[in-house]
Amino acid sequence: MKVLYNDDFIEKEDARVDIEDRGYQFGDGVYEVIRVYNGTLFTLKEHTERLFKSAKEIGIHLQGAVSDMEEKLKQLVAHNQLTDGGVYIQVTRGVAPRKHQYGNSLTPQITAYTFQVKKPVHEQTAGVKAIISEDLRWLRCDIKSLNLLYNVMEKQKASEAGAFEAILIRDGFVTEGTSSNVYAVIDGVIRTHPANNLILNGITRRKLLEVCEEEGSSVKETRISKEELLGAQEIFISSTTAEVIPIVEIDGQPVGEGVPGELTNQFTGTQLFLTVGRIF
Ligand code: PDD
């Protein structure tokens, strides 16, 4: 299996991270997860552009064009003959003796590899449980930072409670999940947090909103209060690897009838996506 190591494709076994890499020591870097369907990188441009944007936001200057990076990722998928799976790519600020300040002479380190993904058919069909957690992350959640400590901790808490995801609440309002965007159907309208600094503007989220618009589904980017969430008719989450998964129970209480809802099923049943022919 090949991995991308800066400009080169090398065998995974030969890839070594320097112990003074700032990604390793500080979580000082950014990343993307991109889905591969049938050998094609889905929404590659959107992901690559977001990677460049995240890097720029934290002052990492990536050499080369977005299109060069896209080409490299396509080559990686081809090298590994991946048909269905994903690509993980990360960029760290570089390698230097450990001190907090980083100056301006470091060379960003780029690594990427492919992995298999099992489409979460059971979760999409039956729905999953979620817990509610407080959102104690920093205020730049729009940056896809390697620093995922709080996300990791809350996901673990969910997992230990037998749940799939922790839905985060800041100041009484739902922001997102630890690794997904969150939607609730309230009075027949699909609602989700606006794309600002408090959430990651998911690529899946953007595609879903586009599809809803085209299909004339009622959707609003407005905040959902915790009370509204608990009384919602339907709840679902979206992400690159999860696609769309219904939430049927929150903190031990059923959501709606306790089974995936009608509007949610439009997305998970792939019916809508087949019609549109662009997603999943
Ligand atoms: N996570 N919000 C957070 C905090 C996320 O980590 C993710 C994705 C999303 C959904 O974004 P997208 O639709 O672009 O995948 C929202 C990835 C999959 C991960 O960390 O594994």
PDB file of C-alpha atoms and ligand atoms in Angstrom:
ATOM      1  CA  MET A   1       0.000   0.000   0.000  1.00  0.00           C
ATOM      2  CA  LYS A   2       1.334   3.400  -1.003  1.00  0.00           C
ATOM      3  CA  VAL A   3       1.067   6.585   1.012  1.00  0.00           C
ATOM      4  CA  LEU A   4       1.706  10.160  -0.018  1.00  0.00           C
ATOM      5  CA  TYR A   5       4.670  11.601   1.845  1.00  0.00           C
ATOM      6  CA  ASN A   6       5.130  15.202   0.766  1.00  0.00           C
ATOM      7  CA  ASP A   7       5.847  14.918  -2.962  1.00  0.00           C
ATOM      8  CA  ASP A   8       6.475  11.185  -3.068  1.00  0.00           C
ATOM      9  CA  PHE A   9       4.504   7.993  -3.071  1.00  0.00           C
ATOM     10  CA  ILE A  10       6.216   5.517  -0.766  1.00  0.00           C
ATOM     11  CA  GLU A  11       5.342   2.204   0.847  1.00  0.00           C
ATOM     12  CA  LYS A  12       3.339   2.619   4.054  1.00  0.00           C
ATOM     13  CA  GLU A  13       5.956   0.606   6.001  1.00  0.00           C
ATOM     14  CA  ASP A  14       8.642   3.096   4.988  1.00  0.00           C
ATOM     15  CA  ALA A  15       6.730   6.173   6.184  1.00  0.00           C
ATOM     16  CA  ARG A  16       8.129   7.656   9.423  1.00  0.00           C
ATOM     17  CA  VAL A  17       6.969  10.720  11.316  1.00  0.00           C
ATOM     18  CA  ASP A  18       9.671  12.864  12.914  1.00  0.00           C
ATOM     19  CA  ILE A  19       9.153  13.046  16.692  1.00  0.00           C
ATOM     20  CA  GLU A  20       9.606  16.801  16.421  1.00  0.00           C
ATOM     21  CA  ASP A  21       6.796  17.181  13.900  1.00  0.00           C
ATOM     22  CA  ARG A  22       4.500  19.874  15.284  1.00  0.00           C
ATOM     23  CA  GLY A  23       1.467  17.845  14.271  1.00  0.00           C
ATOM     24  CA  TYR A  24       2.688  15.109  16.605  1.00  0.00           C
ATOM     25  CA  GLN A  25       3.703  17.448  19.435  1.00  0.00           C
ATOM     26  CA  PHE A  26       1.041  20.172  19.316  1.00  0.00           C
ATOM     27  CA  GLY A  27      -1.691  18.889  17.002  1.00  0.00           C
ATOM     28  CA  ASP A  28      -0.495  21.850  14.932  1.00  0.00           C
ATOM     29  CA  GLY A  29      -2.043  21.134  11.566  1.00  0.00           C
ATOM     30  CA  VAL A  30      -5.186  20.495   9.561  1.00  0.00           C
ATOM     31  CA  TYR A  31      -6.760  17.526   7.781  1.00  0.00           C
ATOM     32  CA  GLU A  32      -9.490  16.213   5.502  1.00  0.00           C
ATOM     33  CA  VAL A  33     -11.359  12.953   5.062  1.00  0.00           C
ATOM     34  CA  ILE A  34     -12.591  12.321   1.530  1.00  0.00           C
ATOM     35  CA  ARG A  35     -14.873   9.499   0.408  1.00  0.00           C
ATOM     36  CA  VAL A  36     -14.099   7.359  -2.609  1.00  0.00           C
ATOM     37  CA  TYR A  37     -17.044   5.837  -4.479  1.00  0.00           C
ATOM     38  CA  ASN A  38     -16.356   3.505  -7.356  1.00  0.00           C
ATOM     39  CA  GLY A  39     -12.755   4.686  -7.641  1.00  0.00           C
ATOM     40  CA  THR A  40     -13.717   8.373  -7.750  1.00  0.00           C
ATOM     41  CA  LEU A  41     -12.959  10.904  -5.026  1.00  0.00           C
ATOM     42  CA  PHE A  42     -16.351  12.391  -4.112  1.00  0.00           C
ATOM     43  CA  THR A  43     -16.428  16.215  -3.871  1.00  0.00           C
ATOM     44  CA  LEU A  44     -12.641  16.251  -4.188  1.00  0.00           C
ATOM     45  CA  LYS A  45     -12.441  19.919  -5.117  1.00  0.00           C
ATOM     46  CA  GLU A  46     -14.552  21.034  -2.147  1.00  0.00           C
ATOM     47  CA  HIS A  47     -12.419  19.018   0.279  1.00  0.00           C
ATOM     48  CA  THR A  48      -9.122  20.179  -1.198  1.00  0.00           C
ATOM     49  CA  GLU A  49     -10.242  23.788  -1.167  1.00  0.00           C
ATOM     50  CA  ARG A  50     -11.317  23.444   2.470  1.00  0.00           C
ATOM     51  CA  LEU A  51      -7.908  21.940   3.321  1.00  0.00           C
ATOM     52  CA  PHE A  52      -6.150  24.942   1.789  1.00  0.00           C
ATOM     53  CA  LYS A  53      -8.550  27.283   3.578  1.00  0.00           C
ATOM     54  CA  SER A  54      -8.023  25.601   6.968  1.00  0.00           C
ATOM     55  CA  ALA A  55      -4.249  25.740   6.456  1.00  0.00           C
ATOM     56  CA  LYS A  56      -4.392  29.413   5.508  1.00  0.00           C
ATOM     57  CA  GLU A  57      -6.514  30.243   8.556  1.00  0.00           C
ATOM     58  CA  ILE A  58      -3.756  28.954  10.847  1.00  0.00           C
ATOM     59  CA  GLY A  59      -0.944  30.526   8.838  1.00  0.00           C
ATOM     60  CA  ILE A  60       0.324  27.425   7.023  1.00  0.00           C
ATOM     61  CA  HIS A  61       1.271  28.362   3.483  1.00  0.00           C
ATOM     62  CA  LEU A  62       0.830  25.458   1.117  1.00  0.00           C
ATOM     63  CA  GLN A  63       2.928  25.562  -2.032  1.00  0.00           C
ATOM     64  CA  GLY A  64       1.303  24.566  -5.306  1.00  0.00           C
ATOM     65  CA  ALA A  65      -2.227  24.778  -6.584  1.00  0.00           C
ATOM     66  CA  VAL A  66      -5.378  23.086  -5.329  1.00  0.00           C
ATOM     67  CA  SER A  67      -5.457  21.220  -8.658  1.00  0.00           C
ATOM     68  CA  ASP A  68      -1.944  19.775  -8.046  1.00  0.00           C
ATOM     69  CA  MET A  69      -3.101  18.402  -4.719  1.00  0.00           C
ATOM     70  CA  GLU A  70      -6.230  16.952  -6.328  1.00  0.00           C
ATOM     71  CA  GLU A  71      -4.041  15.230  -8.914  1.00  0.00           C
ATOM     72  CA  LYS A  72      -1.810  13.734  -6.187  1.00  0.00           C
ATOM     73  CA  LEU A  73      -4.828  12.334  -4.344  1.00  0.00           C
ATOM     74  CA  LYS A  74      -6.219  10.827  -7.527  1.00  0.00           C
ATOM     75  CA  GLN A  75      -2.837   9.183  -8.147  1.00  0.00           C
ATOM     76  CA  LEU A  76      -2.827   7.803  -4.600  1.00  0.00           C
ATOM     77  CA  VAL A  77      -6.250   6.207  -5.123  1.00  0.00           C
ATOM     78  CA  ALA A  78      -5.063   4.755  -8.438  1.00  0.00           C
ATOM     79  CA  HIS A  79      -1.815   3.392  -6.912  1.00  0.00           C
ATOM     80  CA  ASN A  80      -3.813   1.562  -4.249  1.00  0.00           C
ATOM     81  CA  GLN A  81      -6.537   0.496  -6.688  1.00  0.00           C
ATOM     82  CA  LEU A  82      -9.137   1.691  -4.212  1.00  0.00           C
ATOM     83  CA  THR A  83     -12.737   1.369  -5.361  1.00  0.00           C
ATOM     84  CA  ASP A  84     -14.801   2.086  -2.231  1.00  0.00           C
ATOM     85  CA  GLY A  85     -13.215   3.705   0.779  1.00  0.00           C
ATOM     86  CA  GLY A  86     -11.652   6.976   1.724  1.00  0.00           C
ATOM     87  CA  VAL A  87      -8.566   9.137   1.789  1.00  0.00           C
ATOM     88  CA  TYR A  88      -7.150  10.768   4.906  1.00  0.00           C
ATOM     89  CA  ILE A  89      -4.874  13.725   4.259  1.00  0.00           C
ATOM     90  CA  GLN A  90      -3.148  15.896   6.807  1.00  0.00           C
ATOM     91  CA  VAL A  91      -0.864  18.880   6.726  1.00  0.00           C
ATOM     92  CA  THR A  92       1.283  19.807   9.702  1.00  0.00           C
ATOM     93  CA  ARG A  93       3.150  23.048  10.196  1.00  0.00           C
ATOM     94  CA  GLY A  94       6.503  21.273   9.983  1.00  0.00           C
ATOM     95  CA  VAL A  95       9.387  19.867  12.004  1.00  0.00           C
ATOM     96  CA  ALA A  96      11.265  21.979  14.561  1.00  0.00           C
ATOM     97  CA  PRO A  97      12.672  21.791  18.104  1.00  0.00           C
ATOM     98  CA  ARG A  98       9.683  22.034  20.424  1.00  0.00           C
ATOM     99  CA  LYS A  99       8.652  25.553  21.306  1.00  0.00           C
ATOM    100  CA  HIS A 100       5.235  27.115  21.012  1.00  0.00           C
ATOM    101  CA  GLN A 101       6.067  29.918  18.596  1.00  0.00           C
ATOM    102  CA  TYR A 102       6.822  28.711  15.094  1.00  0.00           C
ATOM    103  CA  GLY A 103       8.517  31.512  13.155  1.00  0.00           C
ATOM    104  CA  ASN A 104       8.158  31.467   9.401  1.00  0.00           C
ATOM    105  CA  SER A 105      10.789  29.083   8.097  1.00  0.00           C
ATOM    106  CA  LEU A 106       9.071  25.722   8.512  1.00  0.00           C
ATOM    107  CA  THR A 107       8.192  23.375   5.668  1.00  0.00           C
ATOM    108  CA  PRO A 108       4.657  21.948   5.936  1.00  0.00           C
ATOM    109  CA  GLN A 109       4.548  18.151   6.043  1.00  0.00           C
ATOM    110  CA  ILE A 110       1.866  16.528   3.901  1.00  0.00           C
ATOM    111  CA  THR A 111       0.833  12.920   4.330  1.00  0.00           C
ATOM    112  CA  ALA A 112      -2.102  10.988   2.906  1.00  0.00           C
ATOM    113  CA  TYR A 113      -3.251   7.394   2.840  1.00  0.00           C
ATOM    114  CA  THR A 114      -6.258   5.396   1.713  1.00  0.00           C
ATOM    115  CA  PHE A 115      -8.542   3.216   3.818  1.00  0.00           C
ATOM    116  CA  GLN A 116     -11.538   0.952   3.365  1.00  0.00           C
ATOM    117  CA  VAL A 117     -14.998   2.177   4.420  1.00  0.00           C
ATOM    118  CA  LYS A 118     -17.968  -0.001   5.107  1.00  0.00           C
ATOM    119  CA  LYS A 119     -21.125   1.888   4.191  1.00  0.00           C
ATOM    120  CA  PRO A 120     -23.013   2.071   7.517  1.00  0.00           C
ATOM    121  CA  VAL A 121     -26.130   0.466   6.076  1.00  0.00           C
ATOM    122  CA  HIS A 122     -27.399  -0.925   9.377  1.00  0.00           C
ATOM    123  CA  GLU A 123     -27.055   2.442  11.147  1.00  0.00           C
ATOM    124  CA  GLN A 124     -28.687   4.241   8.218  1.00  0.00           C
ATOM    125  CA  THR A 125     -31.614   1.859   8.202  1.00  0.00           C
ATOM    126  CA  ALA A 126     -32.228   1.306  11.907  1.00  0.00           C
ATOM    127  CA  GLY A 127     -30.980   4.635  13.239  1.00  0.00           C
ATOM    128  CA  VAL A 128     -28.598   5.161  16.157  1.00  0.00           C
ATOM    129  CA  LYS A 129     -28.543   6.583  19.678  1.00  0.00           C
ATOM    130  CA  ALA A 130     -26.975   9.888  20.686  1.00  0.00           C
ATOM    131  CA  ILE A 131     -26.134  11.606  23.924  1.00  0.00           C
ATOM    132  CA  ILE A 132     -26.094  15.311  24.656  1.00  0.00           C
ATOM    133  CA  SER A 133     -22.842  16.978  25.726  1.00  0.00           C
ATOM    134  CA  GLU A 134     -21.716  20.480  26.414  1.00  0.00           C
ATOM    135  CA  ASP A 135     -19.690  22.091  23.613  1.00  0.00           C
ATOM    136  CA  LEU A 136     -16.474  23.149  25.336  1.00  0.00           C
ATOM    137  CA  ARG A 137     -14.348  23.458  22.188  1.00  0.00           C
ATOM    138  CA  TRP A 138     -12.522  26.579  21.041  1.00  0.00           C
ATOM    139  CA  LEU A 139     -14.350  29.170  18.955  1.00  0.00           C
ATOM    140  CA  ARG A 140     -12.830  28.306  15.563  1.00  0.00           C
ATOM    141  CA  CYS A 141     -14.629  25.053  14.868  1.00  0.00           C
ATOM    142  CA  ASP A 142     -14.835  26.107  11.198  1.00  0.00           C
ATOM    143  CA  ILE A 143     -11.155  25.131  10.880  1.00  0.00           C
ATOM    144  CA  LYS A 144     -10.638  21.396  10.368  1.00  0.00           C
ATOM    145  CA  SER A 145      -7.841  21.271  12.917  1.00  0.00           C
ATOM    146  CA  LEU A 146      -5.899  18.158  13.934  1.00  0.00           C
ATOM    147  CA  ASN A 147      -6.586  19.191  17.504  1.00  0.00           C
ATOM    148  CA  LEU A 148      -9.568  16.969  18.248  1.00  0.00           C
ATOM    149  CA  LEU A 149      -9.055  16.341  21.957  1.00  0.00           C
ATOM    150  CA  TYR A 150     -12.499  17.452  23.104  1.00  0.00           C
ATOM    151  CA  ASN A 151     -14.232  15.759  20.147  1.00  0.00           C
ATOM    152  CA  VAL A 152     -12.394  12.532  20.959  1.00  0.00           C
ATOM    153  CA  MET A 153     -13.330  12.680  24.638  1.00  0.00           C
ATOM    154  CA  GLU A 154     -17.016  13.279  24.000  1.00  0.00           C
ATOM    155  CA  LYS A 155     -17.188  10.601  21.283  1.00  0.00           C
ATOM    156  CA  GLN A 156     -15.666   8.158  23.764  1.00  0.00           C
ATOM    157  CA  LYS A 157     -18.293   9.180  26.334  1.00  0.00           C
ATOM    158  CA  ALA A 158     -21.007   8.493  23.747  1.00  0.00           C
ATOM    159  CA  SER A 159     -19.472   5.169  22.868  1.00  0.00           C
ATOM    160  CA  GLU A 160     -19.307   4.123  26.532  1.00  0.00           C
ATOM    161  CA  ALA A 161     -23.001   5.025  26.846  1.00  0.00           C
ATOM    162  CA  GLY A 162     -23.769   2.725  23.892  1.00  0.00           C
ATOM    163  CA  ALA A 163     -24.404   5.712  21.614  1.00  0.00           C
ATOM    164  CA  PHE A 164     -23.064   6.550  18.151  1.00  0.00           C
ATOM    165  CA  GLU A 165     -22.608  10.286  18.556  1.00  0.00           C
ATOM    166  CA  ALA A 166     -22.543  13.098  21.114  1.00  0.00           C
ATOM    167  CA  ILE A 167     -24.567  16.134  20.081  1.00  0.00           C
ATOM    168  CA  LEU A 168     -22.876  19.280  21.346  1.00  0.00           C
ATOM    169  CA  ILE A 169     -24.773  22.181  22.915  1.00  0.00           C
ATOM    170  CA  ARG A 170     -23.290  25.651  23.354  1.00  0.00           C
ATOM    171  CA  ASP A 171     -25.200  28.320  25.283  1.00  0.00           C
ATOM    172  CA  GLY A 172     -28.390  26.263  25.034  1.00  0.00           C
ATOM    173  CA  PHE A 173     -28.177  25.672  21.267  1.00  0.00           C
ATOM    174  CA  VAL A 174     -27.097  22.665  19.198  1.00  0.00           C
ATOM    175  CA  THR A 175     -23.865  23.264  17.303  1.00  0.00           C
ATOM    176  CA  GLU A 176     -22.893  19.909  15.754  1.00  0.00           C
ATOM    177  CA  GLY A 177     -21.766  16.387  16.605  1.00  0.00           C
ATOM    178  CA  THR A 178     -18.219  15.418  17.592  1.00  0.00           C
ATOM    179  CA  SER A 179     -17.593  14.325  13.991  1.00  0.00           C
ATOM    180  CA  SER A 180     -20.786  15.221  12.144  1.00  0.00           C
ATOM    181  CA  ASN A 181     -23.292  17.973  11.424  1.00  0.00           C
ATOM    182  CA  VAL A 182     -26.680  17.780  13.130  1.00  0.00           C
ATOM    183  CA  TYR A 183     -30.172  18.417  11.715  1.00  0.00           C
ATOM    184  CA  ALA A 184     -33.603  18.392  13.334  1.00  0.00           C
ATOM    185  CA  VAL A 185     -37.033  18.356  11.734  1.00  0.00           C
ATOM    186  CA  ILE A 186     -39.205  20.838  13.615  1.00  0.00           C
ATOM    187  CA  ASP A 187     -42.716  21.693  12.395  1.00  0.00           C
ATOM    188  CA  GLY A 188     -41.890  19.943   9.123  1.00  0.00           C
ATOM    189  CA  VAL A 189     -38.803  22.094   8.479  1.00  0.00           C
ATOM    190  CA  ILE A 190     -35.266  20.660   8.392  1.00  0.00           C
ATOM    191  CA  ARG A 191     -33.070  22.906  10.521  1.00  0.00           C
ATOM    192  CA  THR A 192     -29.319  23.000  11.067  1.00  0.00           C
ATOM    193  CA  HIS A 193     -26.839  25.430  12.624  1.00  0.00           C
ATOM    194  CA  PRO A 194     -25.698  28.237  10.286  1.00  0.00           C
ATOM    195  CA  ALA A 195     -22.176  27.861   8.874  1.00  0.00           C
ATOM    196  CA  ASN A 196     -20.166  30.142  11.132  1.00  0.00           C
ATOM    197  CA  ASN A 197     -17.186  29.786  13.486  1.00  0.00           C
ATOM    198  CA  LEU A 198     -19.088  27.430  15.810  1.00  0.00           C
ATOM    199  CA  ILE A 199     -19.316  24.491  13.390  1.00  0.00           C
ATOM    200  CA  LEU A 200     -17.419  22.799  10.614  1.00  0.00           C
ATOM    201  CA  ASN A 201     -19.277  23.539   7.399  1.00  0.00           C
ATOM    202  CA  GLY A 202     -19.433  19.906   6.301  1.00  0.00           C
ATOM    203  CA  ILE A 203     -19.118  19.125   2.620  1.00  0.00           C
ATOM    204  CA  THR A 204     -21.921  16.579   3.071  1.00  0.00           C
ATOM    205  CA  ARG A 205     -23.947  19.335   4.755  1.00  0.00           C
ATOM    206  CA  ARG A 206     -23.417  21.661   1.785  1.00  0.00           C
ATOM    207  CA  LYS A 207     -24.469  18.933  -0.658  1.00  0.00           C
ATOM    208  CA  LEU A 208     -27.547  18.103   1.405  1.00  0.00           C
ATOM    209  CA  LEU A 209     -28.624  21.733   1.511  1.00  0.00           C
ATOM    210  CA  GLU A 210     -28.131  21.990  -2.258  1.00  0.00           C
ATOM    211  CA  VAL A 211     -30.236  18.900  -2.848  1.00  0.00           C
ATOM    212  CA  CYS A 212     -32.975  20.125  -0.501  1.00  0.00           C
ATOM    213  CA  GLU A 213     -33.067  23.409  -2.367  1.00  0.00           C
ATOM    214  CA  GLU A 214     -33.311  21.694  -5.742  1.00  0.00           C
ATOM    215  CA  GLU A 215     -36.012  19.335  -4.507  1.00  0.00           C
ATOM    216  CA  GLY A 216     -37.948  22.141  -2.867  1.00  0.00           C
ATOM    217  CA  SER A 217     -37.602  20.590   0.610  1.00  0.00           C
ATOM    218  CA  SER A 218     -38.106  23.018   3.426  1.00  0.00           C
ATOM    219  CA  VAL A 219     -34.739  23.693   5.041  1.00  0.00           C
ATOM    220  CA  LYS A 220     -33.464  26.502   7.243  1.00  0.00           C
ATOM    221  CA  GLU A 221     -30.006  27.326   8.568  1.00  0.00           C
ATOM    222  CA  THR A 222     -31.141  28.490  11.983  1.00  0.00           C
ATOM    223  CA  ARG A 223     -30.064  27.457  15.449  1.00  0.00           C
ATOM    224  CA  ILE A 224     -31.919  24.679  17.278  1.00  0.00           C
ATOM    225  CA  SER A 225     -32.383  25.077  21.013  1.00  0.00           C
ATOM    226  CA  LYS A 226     -31.852  22.105  23.298  1.00  0.00           C
ATOM    227  CA  GLU A 227     -35.595  22.049  24.049  1.00  0.00           C
ATOM    228  CA  GLU A 228     -36.447  22.079  20.343  1.00  0.00           C
ATOM    229  CA  LEU A 229     -34.016  19.231  19.781  1.00  0.00           C
ATOM    230  CA  LEU A 230     -35.603  17.134  22.496  1.00  0.00           C
ATOM    231  CA  GLY A 231     -39.060  17.743  21.005  1.00  0.00           C
ATOM    232  CA  ALA A 232     -38.010  17.324  17.350  1.00  0.00           C
ATOM    233  CA  GLN A 233     -39.981  15.042  15.023  1.00  0.00           C
ATOM    234  CA  GLU A 234     -36.784  13.725  13.433  1.00  0.00           C
ATOM    235  CA  ILE A 235     -33.054  14.148  13.953  1.00  0.00           C
ATOM    236  CA  PHE A 236     -30.192  13.093  11.712  1.00  0.00           C
ATOM    237  CA  ILE A 237     -26.484  13.625  11.301  1.00  0.00           C
ATOM    238  CA  SER A 238     -24.240  13.854   8.243  1.00  0.00           C
ATOM    239  CA  SER A 239     -20.565  13.335   7.512  1.00  0.00           C
ATOM    240  CA  THR A 240     -18.283  12.048   4.804  1.00  0.00           C
ATOM    241  CA  THR A 241     -18.075   8.531   6.202  1.00  0.00           C
ATOM    242  CA  ALA A 242     -21.518   8.327   7.857  1.00  0.00           C
ATOM    243  CA  GLU A 243     -23.312   9.995   4.896  1.00  0.00           C
ATOM    244  CA  VAL A 244     -26.708  10.460   6.605  1.00  0.00           C
ATOM    245  CA  ILE A 245     -27.666   8.541   9.752  1.00  0.00           C
ATOM    246  CA  PRO A 246     -30.948   8.949  11.668  1.00  0.00           C
ATOM    247  CA  ILE A 247     -30.843   9.546  15.418  1.00  0.00           C
ATOM    248  CA  VAL A 248     -33.703   7.617  17.012  1.00  0.00           C
ATOM    249  CA  GLU A 249     -32.872   8.082  20.690  1.00  0.00           C
ATOM    250  CA  ILE A 250     -31.310  10.917  22.672  1.00  0.00           C
ATOM    251  CA  ASP A 251     -30.187  10.481  26.268  1.00  0.00           C
ATOM    252  CA  GLY A 252     -32.453   7.427  26.519  1.00  0.00           C
ATOM    253  CA  GLN A 253     -35.576   9.190  25.155  1.00  0.00           C
ATOM    254  CA  PRO A 254     -37.074   8.278  21.758  1.00  0.00           C
ATOM    255  CA  VAL A 255     -36.917  10.855  18.978  1.00  0.00           C
ATOM    256  CA  GLY A 256     -40.411  11.147  17.441  1.00  0.00           C
ATOM    257  CA  GLU A 257     -41.766   7.613  17.130  1.00  0.00           C
ATOM    258  CA  GLY A 258     -38.330   6.197  17.963  1.00  0.00           C
ATOM    259  CA  VAL A 259     -37.731   5.079  14.370  1.00  0.00           C
ATOM    260  CA  PRO A 260     -36.109   6.880  11.405  1.00  0.00           C
ATOM    261  CA  GLY A 261     -38.452   9.600  10.132  1.00  0.00           C
ATOM    262  CA  GLU A 262     -39.883  10.157   6.683  1.00  0.00           C
ATOM    263  CA  LEU A 263     -37.801  13.176   5.739  1.00  0.00           C
ATOM    264  CA  THR A 264     -34.607  11.543   7.007  1.00  0.00           C
ATOM    265  CA  ASN A 265     -35.336   8.391   5.010  1.00  0.00           C
ATOM    266  CA  GLN A 266     -35.345  10.459   1.838  1.00  0.00           C
ATOM    267  CA  PHE A 267     -31.616  10.846   2.339  1.00  0.00           C
ATOM    268  CA  THR A 268     -30.657   7.475   3.730  1.00  0.00           C
ATOM    269  CA  GLY A 269     -32.829   5.509   1.336  1.00  0.00           C
ATOM    270  CA  THR A 270     -30.725   7.018  -1.476  1.00  0.00           C
ATOM    271  CA  GLN A 271     -33.970   7.655  -3.348  1.00  0.00           C
ATOM    272  CA  LEU A 272     -33.470  11.370  -3.368  1.00  0.00           C
ATOM    273  CA  PHE A 273     -29.817  11.005  -4.230  1.00  0.00           C
ATOM    274  CA  LEU A 274     -30.555   8.670  -7.094  1.00  0.00           C
ATOM    275  CA  THR A 275     -33.029  11.194  -8.429  1.00  0.00           C
ATOM    276  CA  VAL A 276     -30.495  13.921  -8.203  1.00  0.00           C
ATOM    277  CA  GLY A 277     -27.756  11.532  -9.254  1.00  0.00           C
ATOM    278  CA  ARG A 278     -24.997  13.384  -7.543  1.00  0.00           C
ATOM    279  CA  ILE A 279     -24.685  12.188  -4.003  1.00  0.00           C
ATOM    280  CA  PHE A 280     -23.472   8.883  -2.558  1.00  0.00           C
TER     281      PHE A 280
HETATM  282  N1  PDD B   1     -15.447  14.561  10.344  1.00  0.00           N
HETATM  283  N2  PDD B   1     -18.323  18.391  12.028  1.00  0.00           N
HETATM  284  C1  PDD B   1     -17.199  17.835  12.548  1.00  0.00           C
HETATM  285  C2  PDD B   1     -16.721  18.284  13.883  1.00  0.00           C
HETATM  286  C3  PDD B   1     -16.514  16.852  11.812  1.00  0.00           C
HETATM  287  O1  PDD B   1     -15.391  16.306  12.311  1.00  0.00           O
HETATM  288  C4  PDD B   1     -17.024  16.440  10.552  1.00  0.00           C
HETATM  289  C5  PDD B   1     -16.350  15.407   9.715  1.00  0.00           C
HETATM  290  C6  PDD B   1     -18.206  17.048  10.068  1.00  0.00           C
HETATM  291  C7  PDD B   1     -18.791  16.692   8.718  1.00  0.00           C
HETATM  292  O2  PDD B   1     -18.018  17.192   7.662  1.00  0.00           O
HETATM  293  P1  PDD B   1     -17.971  16.497   6.236  1.00  0.00           P
HETATM  294  O3  PDD B   1     -19.370  16.344   5.772  1.00  0.00           O
HETATM  295  O4  PDD B   1     -17.191  17.427   5.393  1.00  0.00           O
HETATM  296  O5  PDD B   1     -17.292  15.147   6.415  1.00  0.00           O
HETATM  297  C8  PDD B   1     -18.812  18.030  10.830  1.00  0.00           C
HETATM  298  C9  PDD B   1     -14.600  13.659   9.589  1.00  0.00           C
HETATM  299  C10 PDD B   1     -15.346  12.725   8.713  1.00  0.00           C
HETATM  300  C11 PDD B   1     -13.639  12.960  10.542  1.00  0.00           C
HETATM  301  O6  PDD B   1     -13.050  13.658  11.359  1.00  0.00           O
HETATM  302  O7  PDD B   1     -13.453  11.745  10.451  1.00  0.00           O
END
